[in-house]
Short mmCIF file of C-alpha atoms in Angstrom, two decimals:
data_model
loop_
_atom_site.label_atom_id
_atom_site.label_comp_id
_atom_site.label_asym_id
_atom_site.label_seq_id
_atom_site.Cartn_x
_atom_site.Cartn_y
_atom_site.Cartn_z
CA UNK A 189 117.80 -33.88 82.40
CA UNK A 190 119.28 -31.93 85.26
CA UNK A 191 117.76 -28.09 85.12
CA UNK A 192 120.00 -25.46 84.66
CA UNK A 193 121.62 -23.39 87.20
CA UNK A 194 119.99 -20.73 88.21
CA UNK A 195 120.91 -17.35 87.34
CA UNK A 196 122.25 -15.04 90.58
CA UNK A 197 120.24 -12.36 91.94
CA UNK A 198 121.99 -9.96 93.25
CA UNK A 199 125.52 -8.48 92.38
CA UNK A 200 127.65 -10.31 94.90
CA UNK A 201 126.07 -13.34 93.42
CA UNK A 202 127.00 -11.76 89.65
CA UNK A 203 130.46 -11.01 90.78
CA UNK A 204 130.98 -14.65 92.43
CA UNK A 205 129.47 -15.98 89.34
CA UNK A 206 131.97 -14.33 87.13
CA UNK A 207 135.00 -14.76 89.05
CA UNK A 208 134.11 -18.57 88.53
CA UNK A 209 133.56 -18.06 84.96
CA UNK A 210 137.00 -16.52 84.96
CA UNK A 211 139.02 -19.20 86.65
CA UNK A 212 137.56 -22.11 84.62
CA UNK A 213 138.54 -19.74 81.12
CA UNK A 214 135.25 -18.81 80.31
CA UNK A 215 136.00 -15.09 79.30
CA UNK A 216 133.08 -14.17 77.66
CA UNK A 217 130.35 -15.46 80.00
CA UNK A 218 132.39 -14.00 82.92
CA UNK A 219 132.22 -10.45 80.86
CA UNK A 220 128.55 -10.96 80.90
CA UNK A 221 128.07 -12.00 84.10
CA UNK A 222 130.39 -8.60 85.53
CA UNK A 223 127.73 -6.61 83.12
CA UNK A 224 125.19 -7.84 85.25
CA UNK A 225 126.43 -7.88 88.12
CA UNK A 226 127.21 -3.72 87.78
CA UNK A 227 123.49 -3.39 86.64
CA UNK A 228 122.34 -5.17 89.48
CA UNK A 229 124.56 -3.03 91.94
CA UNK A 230 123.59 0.25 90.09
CA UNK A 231 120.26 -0.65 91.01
CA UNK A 232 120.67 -2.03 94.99
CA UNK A 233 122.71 1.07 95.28
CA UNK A 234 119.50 3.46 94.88
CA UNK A 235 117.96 1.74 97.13
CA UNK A 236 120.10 1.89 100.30
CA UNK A 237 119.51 5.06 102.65
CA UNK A 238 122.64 4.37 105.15
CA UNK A 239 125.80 5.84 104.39
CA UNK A 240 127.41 2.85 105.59
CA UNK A 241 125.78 0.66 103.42
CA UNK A 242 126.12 2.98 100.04
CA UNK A 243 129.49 2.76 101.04
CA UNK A 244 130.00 -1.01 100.84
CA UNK A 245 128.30 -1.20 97.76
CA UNK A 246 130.49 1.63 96.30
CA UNK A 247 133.10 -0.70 97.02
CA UNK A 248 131.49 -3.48 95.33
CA UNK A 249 130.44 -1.58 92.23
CA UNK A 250 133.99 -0.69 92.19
CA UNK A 251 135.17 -4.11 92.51
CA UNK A 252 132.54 -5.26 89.45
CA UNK A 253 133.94 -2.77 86.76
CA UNK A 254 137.79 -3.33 87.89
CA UNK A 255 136.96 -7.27 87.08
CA UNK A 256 135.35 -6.54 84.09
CA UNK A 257 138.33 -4.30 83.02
CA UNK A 258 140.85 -7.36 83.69
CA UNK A 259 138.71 -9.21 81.28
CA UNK A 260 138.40 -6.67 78.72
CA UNK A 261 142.09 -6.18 79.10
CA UNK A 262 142.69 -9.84 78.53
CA UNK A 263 140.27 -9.49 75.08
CA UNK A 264 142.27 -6.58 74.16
CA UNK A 265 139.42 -4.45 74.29
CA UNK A 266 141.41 -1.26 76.03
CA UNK A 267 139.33 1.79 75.53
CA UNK A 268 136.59 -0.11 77.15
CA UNK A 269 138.95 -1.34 80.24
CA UNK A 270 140.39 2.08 80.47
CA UNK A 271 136.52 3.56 81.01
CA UNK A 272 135.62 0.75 83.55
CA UNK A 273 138.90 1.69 85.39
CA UNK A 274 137.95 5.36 85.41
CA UNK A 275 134.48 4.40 86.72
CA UNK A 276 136.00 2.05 89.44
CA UNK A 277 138.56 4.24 91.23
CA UNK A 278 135.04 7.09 90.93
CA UNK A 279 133.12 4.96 93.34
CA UNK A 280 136.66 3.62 95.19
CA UNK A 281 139.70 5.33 94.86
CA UNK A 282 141.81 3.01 96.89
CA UNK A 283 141.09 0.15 94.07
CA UNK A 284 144.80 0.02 93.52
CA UNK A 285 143.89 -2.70 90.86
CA UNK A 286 141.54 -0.28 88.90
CA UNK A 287 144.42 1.96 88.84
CA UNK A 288 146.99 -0.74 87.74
CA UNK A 289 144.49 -2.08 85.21
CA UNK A 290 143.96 1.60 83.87
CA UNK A 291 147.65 2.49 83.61
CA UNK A 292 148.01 -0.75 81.74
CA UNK A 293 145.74 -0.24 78.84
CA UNK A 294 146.74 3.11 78.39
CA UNK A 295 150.57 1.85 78.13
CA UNK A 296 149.22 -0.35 75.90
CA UNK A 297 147.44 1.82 73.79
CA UNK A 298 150.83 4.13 73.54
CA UNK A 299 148.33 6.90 75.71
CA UNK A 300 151.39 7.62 77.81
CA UNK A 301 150.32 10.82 79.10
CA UNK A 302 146.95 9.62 80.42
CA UNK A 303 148.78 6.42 81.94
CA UNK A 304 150.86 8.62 83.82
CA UNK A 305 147.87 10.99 85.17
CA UNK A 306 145.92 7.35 85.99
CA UNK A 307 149.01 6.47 87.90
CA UNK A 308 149.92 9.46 89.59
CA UNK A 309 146.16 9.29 91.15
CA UNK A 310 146.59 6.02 92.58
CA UNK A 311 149.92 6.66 94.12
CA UNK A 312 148.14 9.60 95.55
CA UNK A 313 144.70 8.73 96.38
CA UNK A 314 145.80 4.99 97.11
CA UNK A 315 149.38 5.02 98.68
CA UNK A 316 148.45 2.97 101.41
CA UNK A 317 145.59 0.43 100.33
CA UNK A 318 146.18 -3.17 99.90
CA UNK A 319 148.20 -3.70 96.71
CA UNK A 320 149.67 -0.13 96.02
CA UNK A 321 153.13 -2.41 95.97
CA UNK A 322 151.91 -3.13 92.71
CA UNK A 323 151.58 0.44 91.68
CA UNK A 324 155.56 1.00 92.52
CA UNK A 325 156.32 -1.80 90.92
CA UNK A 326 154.70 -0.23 87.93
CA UNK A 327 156.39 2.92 88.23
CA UNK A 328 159.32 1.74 88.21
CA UNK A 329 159.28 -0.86 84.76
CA UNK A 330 157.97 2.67 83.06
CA UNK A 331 160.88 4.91 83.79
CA UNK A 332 161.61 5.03 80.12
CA UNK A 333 157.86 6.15 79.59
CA UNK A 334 158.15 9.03 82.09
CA UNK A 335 160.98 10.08 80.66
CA UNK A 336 159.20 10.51 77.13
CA UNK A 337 156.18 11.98 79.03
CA UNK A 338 158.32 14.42 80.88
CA UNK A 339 160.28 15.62 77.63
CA UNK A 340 157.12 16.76 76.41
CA UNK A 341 156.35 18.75 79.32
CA UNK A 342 153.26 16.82 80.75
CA UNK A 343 153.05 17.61 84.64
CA UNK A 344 152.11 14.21 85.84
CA UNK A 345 155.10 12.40 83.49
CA UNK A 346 157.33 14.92 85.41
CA UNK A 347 156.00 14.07 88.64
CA UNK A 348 156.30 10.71 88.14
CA UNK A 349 160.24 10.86 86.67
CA UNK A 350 160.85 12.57 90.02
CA UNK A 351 159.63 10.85 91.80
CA UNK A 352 161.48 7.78 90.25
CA UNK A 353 164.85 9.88 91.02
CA UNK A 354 163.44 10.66 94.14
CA UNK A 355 162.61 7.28 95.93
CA UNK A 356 165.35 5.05 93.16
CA UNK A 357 162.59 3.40 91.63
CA UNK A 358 163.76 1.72 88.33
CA UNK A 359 166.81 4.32 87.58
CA UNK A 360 169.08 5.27 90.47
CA UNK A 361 168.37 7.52 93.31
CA UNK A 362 169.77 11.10 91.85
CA UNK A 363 168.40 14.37 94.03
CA UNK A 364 169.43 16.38 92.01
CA UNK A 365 167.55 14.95 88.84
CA UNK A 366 164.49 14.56 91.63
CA UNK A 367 164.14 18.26 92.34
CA UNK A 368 164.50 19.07 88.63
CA UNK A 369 161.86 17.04 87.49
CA UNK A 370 159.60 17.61 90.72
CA UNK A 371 160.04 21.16 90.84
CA UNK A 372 158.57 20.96 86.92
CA UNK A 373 155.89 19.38 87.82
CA UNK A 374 155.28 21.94 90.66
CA UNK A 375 155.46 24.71 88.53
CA UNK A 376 151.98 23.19 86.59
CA UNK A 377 150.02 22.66 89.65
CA UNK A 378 150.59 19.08 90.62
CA UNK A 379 150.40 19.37 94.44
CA UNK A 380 152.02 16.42 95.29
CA UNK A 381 155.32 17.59 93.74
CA UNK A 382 154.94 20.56 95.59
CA UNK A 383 154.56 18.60 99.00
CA UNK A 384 157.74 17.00 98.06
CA UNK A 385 159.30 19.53 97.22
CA UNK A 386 158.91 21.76 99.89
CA UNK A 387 161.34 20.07 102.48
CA UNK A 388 163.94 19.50 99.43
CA UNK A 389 164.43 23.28 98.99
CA UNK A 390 166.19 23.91 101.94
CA UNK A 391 169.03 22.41 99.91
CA UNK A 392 170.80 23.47 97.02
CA UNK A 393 169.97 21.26 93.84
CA UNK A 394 173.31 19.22 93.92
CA UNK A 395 174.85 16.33 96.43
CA UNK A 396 176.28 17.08 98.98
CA UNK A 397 179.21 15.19 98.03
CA UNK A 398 179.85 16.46 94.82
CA UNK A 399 183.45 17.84 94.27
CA UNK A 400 184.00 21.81 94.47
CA UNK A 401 185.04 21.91 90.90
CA UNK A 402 181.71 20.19 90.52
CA UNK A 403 179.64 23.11 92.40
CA UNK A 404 181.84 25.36 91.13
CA UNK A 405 180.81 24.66 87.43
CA UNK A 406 177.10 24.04 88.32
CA UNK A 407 177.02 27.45 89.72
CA UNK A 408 178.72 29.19 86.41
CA UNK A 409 175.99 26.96 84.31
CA UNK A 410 173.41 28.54 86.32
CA UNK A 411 174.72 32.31 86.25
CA UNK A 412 174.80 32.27 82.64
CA UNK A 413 171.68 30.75 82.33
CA UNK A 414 170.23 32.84 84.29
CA UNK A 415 171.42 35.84 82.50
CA UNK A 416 170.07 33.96 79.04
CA UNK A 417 166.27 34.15 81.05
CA UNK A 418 166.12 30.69 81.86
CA UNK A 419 163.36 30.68 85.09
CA UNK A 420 164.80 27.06 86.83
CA UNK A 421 168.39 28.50 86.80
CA UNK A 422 167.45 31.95 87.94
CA UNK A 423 165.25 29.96 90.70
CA UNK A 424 168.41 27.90 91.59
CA UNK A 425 170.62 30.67 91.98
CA UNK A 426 168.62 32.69 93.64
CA UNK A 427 168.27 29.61 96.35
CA UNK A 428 171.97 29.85 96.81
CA UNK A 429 171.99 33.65 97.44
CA UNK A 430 169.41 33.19 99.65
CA UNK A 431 171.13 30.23 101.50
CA UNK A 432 174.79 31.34 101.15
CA UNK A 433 175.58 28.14 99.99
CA UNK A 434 178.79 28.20 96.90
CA UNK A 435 177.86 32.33 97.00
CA UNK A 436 178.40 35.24 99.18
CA UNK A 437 174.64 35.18 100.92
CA UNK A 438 172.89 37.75 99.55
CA UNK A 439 169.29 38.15 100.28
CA UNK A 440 168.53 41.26 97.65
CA UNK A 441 170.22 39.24 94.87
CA UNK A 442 168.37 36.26 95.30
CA UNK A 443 164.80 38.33 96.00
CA UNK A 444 165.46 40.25 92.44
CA UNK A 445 166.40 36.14 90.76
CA UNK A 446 163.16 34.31 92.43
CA UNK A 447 161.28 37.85 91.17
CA UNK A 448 162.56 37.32 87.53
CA UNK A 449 162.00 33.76 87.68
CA UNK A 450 158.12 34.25 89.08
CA UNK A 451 157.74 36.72 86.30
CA UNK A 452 158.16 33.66 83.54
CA UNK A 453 155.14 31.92 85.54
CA UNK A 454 158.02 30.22 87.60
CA UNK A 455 155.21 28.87 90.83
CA UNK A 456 158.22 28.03 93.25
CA UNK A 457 160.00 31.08 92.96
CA UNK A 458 156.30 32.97 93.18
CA UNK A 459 155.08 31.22 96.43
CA UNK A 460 158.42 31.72 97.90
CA UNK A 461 158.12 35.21 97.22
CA UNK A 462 154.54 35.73 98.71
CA UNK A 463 155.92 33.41 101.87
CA UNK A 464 158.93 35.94 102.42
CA UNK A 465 156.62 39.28 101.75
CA UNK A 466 154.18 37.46 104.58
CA UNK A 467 156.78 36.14 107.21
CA UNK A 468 160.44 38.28 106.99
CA UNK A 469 159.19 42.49 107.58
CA UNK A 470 162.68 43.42 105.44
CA UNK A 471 161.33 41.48 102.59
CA UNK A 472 159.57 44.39 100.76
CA UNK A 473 162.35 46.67 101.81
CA UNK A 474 164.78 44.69 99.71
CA UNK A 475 162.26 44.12 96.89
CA UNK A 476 159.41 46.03 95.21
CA UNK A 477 157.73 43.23 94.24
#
């Protein structure tokens, strides 16, 4: 009788091993043989002493748990996939599969709000590895998800609508919509909103080819909102006062709207502030603030 094969030694020869277990349909045996295989590469990784080396088998470790995840995701097994993603994009965060694979099983699970965090991290940490096509792809089948996300207030879903409205992925491009929905996100710490945003604020949040009467409106649905204490319309107008755009410009008015607005925990309308009282001497003089 012919002996059997024998069994790999190291985790390359794990991962091989399972990625041949895999394309023949063999799910189980290739979710044992990625077990090993991240056991074995635990192990060879305490052993290396060049940086180089720890970090190609980072990247292999990474690889190992990422498989296993597809597998477990195929079994239907999504906690555990979700936890292997988490550990793969730890030791590589430009697996733009882990991330994919992670998103996935959270959708899945109806975890909405941590599929949208998992996502925004790989469109962050892995914008330009191989595969992050796959990522906008992604983001753009789950605009309705975002949009539940984002009604409830969770940064990243925000982040991730605007960015939708930003770039026209799965709804069409509105920038108006984009800095609503960015600017959120901003306000709760997500930095990459913020780097977006940044640029976008030295216009006014509305087309520039929207009709007068449009502006016109947009600007009375701002005043009295403003007046009600809502922070995003009292940060709006107080853009336009400072630009002079649809207003009379009017630097004291729009100082005292971005103060009001910063008082509600508005972050835009606060870092503007602290940028003015830094850079423009008549700031203070216009402002106690």
């Amino acid at each position: 009788m012919p002996s059997a094969a024998a069994s790999p030694t190291t985790a390359l020869g794990w991962k091989q091993e399972g990625n041949a277990h895999l394309k023949s349909g063999d799910k189980e045996a290739a979710l044992q043989s990625y077990t090993e295989g991240i056991l074995s590469a635990r192990k060879e990784l305490i052993a290396l002493d060049s940086d180089e080396a720890m970090l190609l088998q980072s990247v292999l470790l990474s690889q190992l748990c990422s498989n296993r995840a597809h597998v477990l995701l195929i079994l239907g097994r999504l906690p555990e996939a979700i936890k292997d993603c988490r550990q793969a994009v730890d030791f590589d965060p430009l697996n733009c599969k882990a991330y994919w694979r992670g998103t996935t099983a959270a959708l899945k699970l109806e975890k909405n709000g941590a599929a949208a965090d998992f996502l925004r991290r790989g469109l962050r940490d892995a914008q330009d590895a191989e595969g992050s096509t796959a990522l906008i792809e992604l983001l753009g089948k789950s605009v309705d998800v975002w949009e539940t996300v984002a009604a409830r207030r969770i940064a990243p879903g925000e982040y991730l609508l605007g960015l939708c409205y930003l770039r026209g992925y799965g709804v069409e491009a509105d920038l108006a919509k984009a800095k609503e929905f960015l600017k959120k996100a901003a306000d709760q710490g997500v930095e990459e909103a913020s780097a977006l945003l940044k640029p976008m604020l030295e216009e006014l949040i509305f087309l520039p080819h929207a009709e007068e009467t449009s502006r016109d409106r947009m600007f009375e649905d701002w005043a009295q909102a403003a007046a009600e204490g809502d922070a995003d319309a009292q940060f709006n107008l107080g853009l336009a006062y400072m630009k002079g755009e649809g207003v009379e410009k009017n630097q004291q008015k729009g100082l005292e709207l971005w103060k009001m607005a910063a008082e509600q925990g508005d972050q835009m309308a606060l870092r503007n502030l602290e940028a003015l009282m830094n850079e423009t001497p008549n700031a203070k003089t216009c402002l106690s603030y």
